[in-house]
Short mmCIF file of C-alpha atoms in Angstrom, two decimals:
data_model
loop_
_atom_site.label_atom_id
_atom_site.label_comp_id
_atom_site.label_asym_id
_atom_site.label_seq_id
_atom_site.Cartn_x
_atom_site.Cartn_y
_atom_site.Cartn_z
CA UNK A 1 -0.11 -0.10 0.03
CA UNK A 2 2.10 2.90 -1.25
CA UNK A 3 2.09 6.00 1.14
CA UNK A 4 1.81 9.59 0.42
CA UNK A 5 3.03 10.82 3.74
CA UNK A 6 6.13 13.16 3.79
CA UNK A 7 6.97 12.20 7.31
CA UNK A 8 6.43 9.45 10.03
CA UNK A 9 7.15 9.42 13.71
CA UNK A 10 9.27 6.65 15.22
CA UNK A 11 8.10 4.55 18.03
CA UNK A 12 10.50 5.24 21.16
CA UNK A 13 12.15 1.72 21.32
CA UNK A 14 14.82 2.82 23.58
CA UNK A 15 12.23 3.81 26.10
CA UNK A 16 10.81 0.22 25.80
CA UNK A 17 14.20 -1.44 26.25
CA UNK A 18 15.19 -2.14 29.90
CA UNK A 19 18.80 -2.89 29.26
CA UNK A 20 21.77 -0.77 30.09
CA UNK A 21 24.49 -0.25 27.67
CA UNK A 22 28.06 0.81 27.91
CA UNK A 23 30.86 1.92 25.61
CA UNK A 24 34.30 -0.12 25.17
CA UNK A 25 37.19 1.34 26.65
CA UNK A 26 39.33 0.09 23.77
CA UNK A 27 37.20 1.90 21.37
CA UNK A 28 39.38 4.85 20.23
CA UNK A 29 42.67 2.99 19.78
CA UNK A 30 41.21 -0.33 18.24
CA UNK A 31 38.69 1.55 15.95
CA UNK A 32 41.71 3.62 14.52
CA UNK A 33 43.63 0.45 13.84
CA UNK A 34 40.52 -1.43 12.44
CA UNK A 35 39.64 1.75 10.32
CA UNK A 36 43.17 2.15 8.79
CA UNK A 37 43.25 -1.65 8.21
CA UNK A 38 39.90 -1.59 6.11
CA UNK A 39 40.62 1.42 4.30
CA UNK A 40 44.21 0.12 3.44
CA UNK A 41 42.48 -2.34 0.85
CA UNK A 42 40.80 0.48 -1.07
CA UNK A 43 37.42 -1.29 -1.72
CA UNK A 44 35.66 1.83 -2.77
CA UNK A 45 35.97 4.84 -4.86
CA UNK A 46 35.16 8.39 -3.93
CA UNK A 47 31.53 8.57 -2.92
CA UNK A 48 31.10 5.15 -1.50
CA UNK A 49 34.04 5.36 0.34
CA UNK A 50 33.08 8.70 2.09
CA UNK A 51 29.66 6.91 2.78
CA UNK A 52 31.57 3.75 4.44
CA UNK A 53 33.54 5.89 6.61
CA UNK A 54 30.45 7.66 7.96
CA UNK A 55 28.81 4.42 9.02
CA UNK A 56 30.54 4.33 12.29
CA UNK A 57 30.98 0.28 12.10
CA UNK A 58 33.56 0.62 14.87
CA UNK A 59 31.40 2.75 17.13
CA UNK A 60 28.56 -0.03 16.72
CA UNK A 61 30.96 -2.39 18.15
CA UNK A 62 31.94 -0.28 20.79
CA UNK A 63 28.23 -0.46 21.94
CA UNK A 64 27.44 -4.04 21.43
CA UNK A 65 30.78 -5.76 22.05
CA UNK A 66 32.06 -3.38 24.73
CA UNK A 67 33.04 -6.18 27.34
CA UNK A 68 35.46 -7.62 24.84
CA UNK A 69 39.31 -7.47 25.61
CA UNK A 70 41.53 -5.24 23.31
CA UNK A 71 42.46 -7.98 20.98
CA UNK A 72 38.92 -9.59 20.61
CA UNK A 73 37.28 -6.10 20.22
CA UNK A 74 39.75 -5.23 17.48
CA UNK A 75 38.80 -8.61 15.92
CA UNK A 76 35.00 -7.66 16.10
CA UNK A 77 35.70 -4.30 14.69
CA UNK A 78 37.40 -5.97 11.67
CA UNK A 79 34.49 -8.36 11.26
CA UNK A 80 31.84 -5.66 11.18
CA UNK A 81 33.93 -3.68 8.81
CA UNK A 82 33.98 -6.75 6.54
CA UNK A 83 30.16 -7.13 6.64
CA UNK A 84 29.59 -3.45 5.81
CA UNK A 85 31.83 -4.00 2.97
CA UNK A 86 30.06 -7.05 1.74
CA UNK A 87 26.75 -5.37 2.33
CA UNK A 88 27.56 -2.17 0.31
CA UNK A 89 28.90 -4.58 -2.41
CA UNK A 90 26.16 -6.79 -2.68
CA UNK A 91 23.63 -4.15 -2.61
CA UNK A 92 24.34 -3.45 -6.30
CA UNK A 93 24.70 -7.13 -7.28
CA UNK A 94 22.47 -9.77 -8.91
CA UNK A 95 22.00 -13.14 -7.11
CA UNK A 96 24.71 -14.91 -8.83
CA UNK A 97 27.30 -12.12 -8.14
CA UNK A 98 26.21 -11.52 -4.56
CA UNK A 99 26.77 -15.43 -3.79
CA UNK A 100 30.23 -15.25 -5.60
CA UNK A 101 31.26 -12.14 -3.48
CA UNK A 102 30.09 -13.96 -0.22
CA UNK A 103 31.81 -17.19 -1.12
CA UNK A 104 35.13 -15.33 -1.00
CA UNK A 105 34.70 -14.80 2.64
CA UNK A 106 33.23 -18.19 3.49
CA UNK A 107 36.17 -20.17 1.59
CA UNK A 108 38.65 -17.98 3.40
CA UNK A 109 37.00 -19.07 6.76
CA UNK A 110 36.78 -22.59 5.92
CA UNK A 111 40.22 -22.95 4.59
CA UNK A 112 43.50 -21.13 5.68
CA UNK A 113 45.28 -21.71 2.31
CA UNK A 114 42.33 -20.39 0.28
CA UNK A 115 43.41 -17.48 -1.97
CA UNK A 116 41.82 -16.21 -4.98
CA UNK A 117 44.12 -13.22 -5.17
CA UNK A 118 41.21 -10.58 -4.60
CA UNK A 119 41.69 -7.94 -1.89
CA UNK A 120 38.40 -9.29 -0.30
CA UNK A 121 40.29 -12.70 0.17
CA UNK A 122 43.15 -10.80 1.85
CA UNK A 123 40.81 -8.94 4.27
CA UNK A 124 39.05 -12.41 4.91
CA UNK A 125 42.41 -14.08 5.68
CA UNK A 126 43.51 -11.66 8.17
CA UNK A 127 40.17 -11.85 10.11
CA UNK A 128 40.30 -15.61 10.09
CA UNK A 129 43.69 -15.54 11.64
CA UNK A 130 42.38 -13.26 14.50
CA UNK A 131 39.10 -15.34 14.85
CA UNK A 132 40.93 -18.82 14.88
CA UNK A 133 43.39 -17.79 17.66
CA UNK A 134 40.70 -17.69 20.22
CA UNK A 135 37.81 -19.72 19.09
CA UNK A 136 36.72 -23.06 20.49
CA UNK A 137 35.81 -25.93 17.96
CA UNK A 138 32.29 -25.92 18.36
CA UNK A 139 32.17 -22.16 18.41
CA UNK A 140 34.13 -21.90 15.21
CA UNK A 141 32.06 -24.62 13.44
CA UNK A 142 28.93 -22.70 14.20
CA UNK A 143 30.24 -19.49 13.02
CA UNK A 144 31.27 -20.79 9.74
CA UNK A 145 27.72 -22.38 9.39
CA UNK A 146 26.35 -18.86 10.16
CA UNK A 147 28.58 -17.50 7.47
CA UNK A 148 27.14 -19.83 4.90
CA UNK A 149 23.43 -19.19 6.01
CA UNK A 150 24.28 -15.33 5.54
CA UNK A 151 25.78 -15.63 2.10
CA UNK A 152 22.93 -17.76 0.91
CA UNK A 153 20.33 -15.26 2.45
CA UNK A 154 22.10 -12.28 0.82
CA UNK A 155 22.02 -14.08 -2.62
CA UNK A 156 18.34 -14.55 -2.17
CA UNK A 157 17.67 -10.86 -1.15
CA UNK A 158 19.55 -9.94 -4.53
CA UNK A 159 17.12 -12.01 -6.35
CA UNK A 160 14.17 -10.64 -4.70
CA UNK A 161 15.31 -7.32 -5.25
CA UNK A 162 15.90 -7.75 -9.09
CA UNK A 163 12.49 -9.24 -9.25
CA UNK A 164 10.74 -6.55 -7.07
CA UNK A 165 9.23 -9.06 -4.70
CA UNK A 166 8.12 -8.16 -1.15
CA UNK A 167 7.74 -11.16 0.90
CA UNK A 168 5.12 -11.63 3.69
CA UNK A 169 6.07 -10.98 7.11
CA UNK A 170 6.93 -14.57 8.39
CA UNK A 171 9.06 -15.63 5.29
CA UNK A 172 10.52 -12.24 5.40
CA UNK A 173 11.79 -12.42 9.05
CA UNK A 174 13.08 -16.02 8.27
CA UNK A 175 15.23 -14.36 5.51
CA UNK A 176 16.04 -11.14 7.54
CA UNK A 177 17.39 -12.81 10.40
CA UNK A 178 20.38 -14.26 8.00
CA UNK A 179 20.55 -11.59 5.60
CA UNK A 180 21.08 -8.75 8.16
CA UNK A 181 23.94 -10.64 9.43
CA UNK A 182 22.56 -9.95 13.14
CA UNK A 183 22.65 -13.82 13.90
CA UNK A 184 26.19 -14.06 12.35
CA UNK A 185 27.37 -11.10 14.62
CA UNK A 186 25.84 -13.00 17.67
CA UNK A 187 28.06 -15.80 16.71
CA UNK A 188 31.07 -13.92 18.14
CA UNK A 189 29.79 -13.87 21.59
CA UNK A 190 31.61 -17.16 22.58
CA UNK A 191 34.63 -16.07 20.91
CA UNK A 192 34.76 -13.10 22.87
CA UNK A 193 33.78 -14.73 26.22
CA UNK A 194 36.26 -17.67 25.62
CA UNK A 195 33.70 -20.39 26.01
CA UNK A 196 32.24 -23.00 23.96
CA UNK A 197 28.60 -23.93 24.39
CA UNK A 198 27.32 -27.23 23.49
CA UNK A 199 24.71 -27.34 20.59
CA UNK A 200 22.18 -28.64 22.98
CA UNK A 201 21.95 -25.20 24.64
CA UNK A 202 21.07 -23.47 21.19
CA UNK A 203 18.75 -26.14 20.51
CA UNK A 204 16.55 -25.89 23.73
CA UNK A 205 13.40 -24.25 23.00
CA UNK A 206 13.58 -21.55 25.67
CA UNK A 207 17.29 -20.36 24.75
CA UNK A 208 16.20 -20.68 21.11
CA UNK A 209 13.21 -18.37 21.48
CA UNK A 210 15.32 -15.81 23.35
CA UNK A 211 18.04 -16.01 20.88
CA UNK A 212 15.60 -15.29 17.88
CA UNK A 213 13.77 -12.74 19.85
CA UNK A 214 16.88 -10.70 20.42
CA UNK A 215 17.91 -11.04 16.76
CA UNK A 216 14.46 -9.90 15.61
CA UNK A 217 14.64 -6.79 17.91
CA UNK A 218 17.69 -5.73 16.31
CA UNK A 219 16.29 -6.46 12.72
CA UNK A 220 13.01 -4.81 13.38
CA UNK A 221 14.91 -1.68 14.78
CA UNK A 222 17.42 -1.49 11.90
CA UNK A 223 14.56 -1.74 9.21
CA UNK A 224 12.60 0.90 10.86
CA UNK A 225 15.45 3.32 11.21
CA UNK A 226 16.95 2.46 7.74
CA UNK A 227 13.53 2.89 5.88
CA UNK A 228 14.17 6.60 4.73
CA UNK A 229 17.73 5.92 3.55
CA UNK A 230 16.55 2.82 1.54
CA UNK A 231 13.60 4.37 0.08
CA UNK A 232 15.63 7.16 -1.18
CA UNK A 233 17.78 4.89 -2.87
CA UNK A 234 15.03 2.65 -4.24
CA UNK A 235 15.80 -0.34 -2.16
CA UNK A 236 12.19 -1.07 -0.42
CA UNK A 237 11.93 -4.83 -1.12
CA UNK A 238 14.21 -5.80 1.81
CA UNK A 239 12.69 -3.79 4.84
CA UNK A 240 9.95 -4.63 7.39
CA UNK A 241 8.41 -1.39 6.73
CA UNK A 242 7.61 -2.30 3.16
CA UNK A 243 6.41 -5.67 4.10
CA UNK A 244 3.97 -4.27 6.71
CA UNK A 245 2.58 -1.64 4.29
CA UNK A 246 1.98 -4.31 1.66
CA UNK A 247 0.85 -7.14 3.36
CA UNK A 248 -1.03 -5.61 6.54
CA UNK A 249 -2.61 -2.83 4.34
CA UNK A 250 -1.20 0.11 6.54
CA UNK A 251 0.38 3.39 5.63
CA UNK A 252 3.83 4.52 6.51
CA UNK A 253 2.97 5.57 10.07
CA UNK A 254 0.72 2.67 10.57
CA UNK A 255 3.77 0.44 9.77
CA UNK A 256 6.10 2.40 12.17
CA UNK A 257 3.44 1.91 14.93
CA UNK A 258 3.22 -1.93 14.13
CA UNK A 259 7.06 -2.03 14.58
CA UNK A 260 6.60 -0.43 18.16
CA UNK A 261 4.01 -2.77 18.96
CA UNK A 262 5.97 -5.94 17.91
CA UNK A 263 9.16 -4.64 19.62
CA UNK A 264 7.53 -4.53 22.87
CA UNK A 265 6.01 -8.13 22.50
CA UNK A 266 9.62 -9.26 21.79
CA UNK A 267 11.14 -7.61 24.73
CA UNK A 268 8.18 -8.96 27.06
CA UNK A 269 8.63 -12.48 25.58
CA UNK A 270 12.54 -12.36 25.96
CA UNK A 271 12.16 -11.28 29.67
CA UNK A 272 9.58 -13.93 30.35
CA UNK A 273 11.73 -16.76 28.87
CA UNK A 274 14.96 -15.48 30.71
CA UNK A 275 12.89 -16.55 33.83
CA UNK A 276 12.12 -19.83 32.33
CA UNK A 277 15.63 -20.86 31.55
CA UNK A 278 16.62 -24.46 32.77
CA UNK A 279 19.79 -25.44 34.43
CA UNK A 280 22.55 -27.05 32.76
CA UNK A 281 24.93 -27.14 35.90
CA UNK A 282 26.78 -24.51 37.57
CA UNK A 283 29.55 -23.78 34.82
CA UNK A 284 27.34 -23.95 31.90
CA UNK A 285 24.59 -21.85 33.70
CA UNK A 286 27.37 -19.17 34.08
CA UNK A 287 28.11 -19.16 30.53
CA UNK A 288 24.44 -18.99 29.32
CA UNK A 289 23.96 -16.02 31.73
CA UNK A 290 26.97 -14.31 29.84
CA UNK A 291 25.48 -15.03 26.50
CA UNK A 292 22.30 -13.93 27.44
CA UNK A 293 23.77 -10.63 28.69
CA UNK A 294 25.67 -10.42 25.28
CA UNK A 295 22.22 -10.56 23.45
CA UNK A 296 20.74 -7.74 25.80
CA UNK A 297 23.86 -5.57 24.87
CA UNK A 298 23.49 -6.04 21.43
CA UNK A 299 19.72 -4.93 21.38
CA UNK A 300 20.53 -1.77 23.68
CA UNK A 301 23.78 -1.17 21.95
CA UNK A 302 22.28 -1.24 18.43
CA UNK A 303 19.63 1.32 19.50
CA UNK A 304 22.02 3.73 21.12
CA UNK A 305 24.48 3.45 17.97
CA UNK A 306 21.66 4.27 15.43
CA UNK A 307 21.41 7.73 16.77
CA UNK A 308 25.10 8.43 17.28
CA UNK A 309 26.19 8.14 13.57
CA UNK A 310 24.92 9.42 10.25
CA UNK A 311 24.43 5.79 9.07
CA UNK A 312 20.52 6.01 8.89
CA UNK A 313 19.50 9.47 9.49
CA UNK A 314 22.38 11.51 8.04
CA UNK A 315 23.12 14.79 9.65
CA UNK A 316 19.82 15.11 11.27
CA UNK A 317 20.54 12.14 13.37
CA UNK A 318 20.56 13.97 16.69
CA UNK A 319 17.40 16.04 15.94
CA UNK A 320 15.61 12.98 15.02
CA UNK A 321 16.72 11.37 18.36
CA UNK A 322 15.20 14.13 20.05
CA UNK A 323 11.82 14.44 18.04
CA UNK A 324 11.53 10.90 16.71
CA UNK A 325 10.14 12.56 13.43
CA UNK A 326 11.66 11.50 9.99
CA UNK A 327 11.03 13.56 7.05
CA UNK A 328 11.15 11.41 3.85
CA UNK A 329 14.34 12.20 1.67
CA UNK A 330 13.87 12.47 -2.08
CA UNK A 331 14.42 9.69 -4.31
CA UNK A 332 18.23 9.78 -5.35
CA UNK A 333 20.11 7.50 -7.85
CA UNK A 334 23.55 6.63 -7.14
CA UNK A 335 26.19 5.44 -9.75
CA UNK A 336 26.66 1.74 -8.61
CA UNK A 337 30.08 1.69 -10.23
CA UNK A 338 31.88 2.88 -7.14
CA UNK A 339 33.38 -0.51 -6.28
CA UNK A 340 37.02 -0.87 -7.10
CA UNK A 341 37.98 -3.86 -9.18
CA UNK A 342 40.68 -6.50 -8.71
#
């Protein structure tokens, strides 16, 4: 259902969120190192490079991985910089090319000797070395599996974008959990904490519901906050706002309101399940508590970060944080040839 509104009001998700966030003490130094590292590969030309640097990926890490020690925090910054790089590249690609791009990263994670000569491969090799240094075998296996799921979902997204298909809510969220890379990002928790949870914990219905609820909170918030930027670029198929407008027959403000309602439902369900978690014994219980806290930090950290950078709201980010009013930007058409070639 197309909207003729020129602005919409955001639900105050931060007020709904009961978690308290923090900032990594390692942020300034590690961020500078990671930023210099990713820039050294010259993946983007002028305009895209400038936009990439405004994303604040290291600041996101400072909010969502603030509890990591210096070495692991630096690796997290590198990882999120890789994800933002893959996202920027795949946004302009078809299904075949998006999958090909992602497979470079996946193959580098799977095989330390993999080398196709590309800059993306070199970036991936550097990250793999940092990740493998502190990852347990179960954690690393799950992480590689999450990478495969992410790449496949990004390829599906590219196909849907090419065909102009907007999925219904349930199939969209199944895809969004993967192509957003949020579940992938959650895969770093055990690496940071130095633990290796057994698969049975992730398979437990209560823990699984909490895990998915936290992922969905981040995904729904990101779609809400990124909608204006994406509609201006003509990328409207991969956003829950478009999904809700089309399949719930609501206007733009109605979709925004529904996001707020669903976010509150996710928070309430997460907290209720937190009280229902079973015991796996003292040691594993302690590890589970730490991972649950990591989920909470991603939810609140993502909300706080979204208004601290120009990623979603441009130069008006602080004003929008204050008023919650988003004025729709005019459509723009970017030159999609800003990626450097190898």
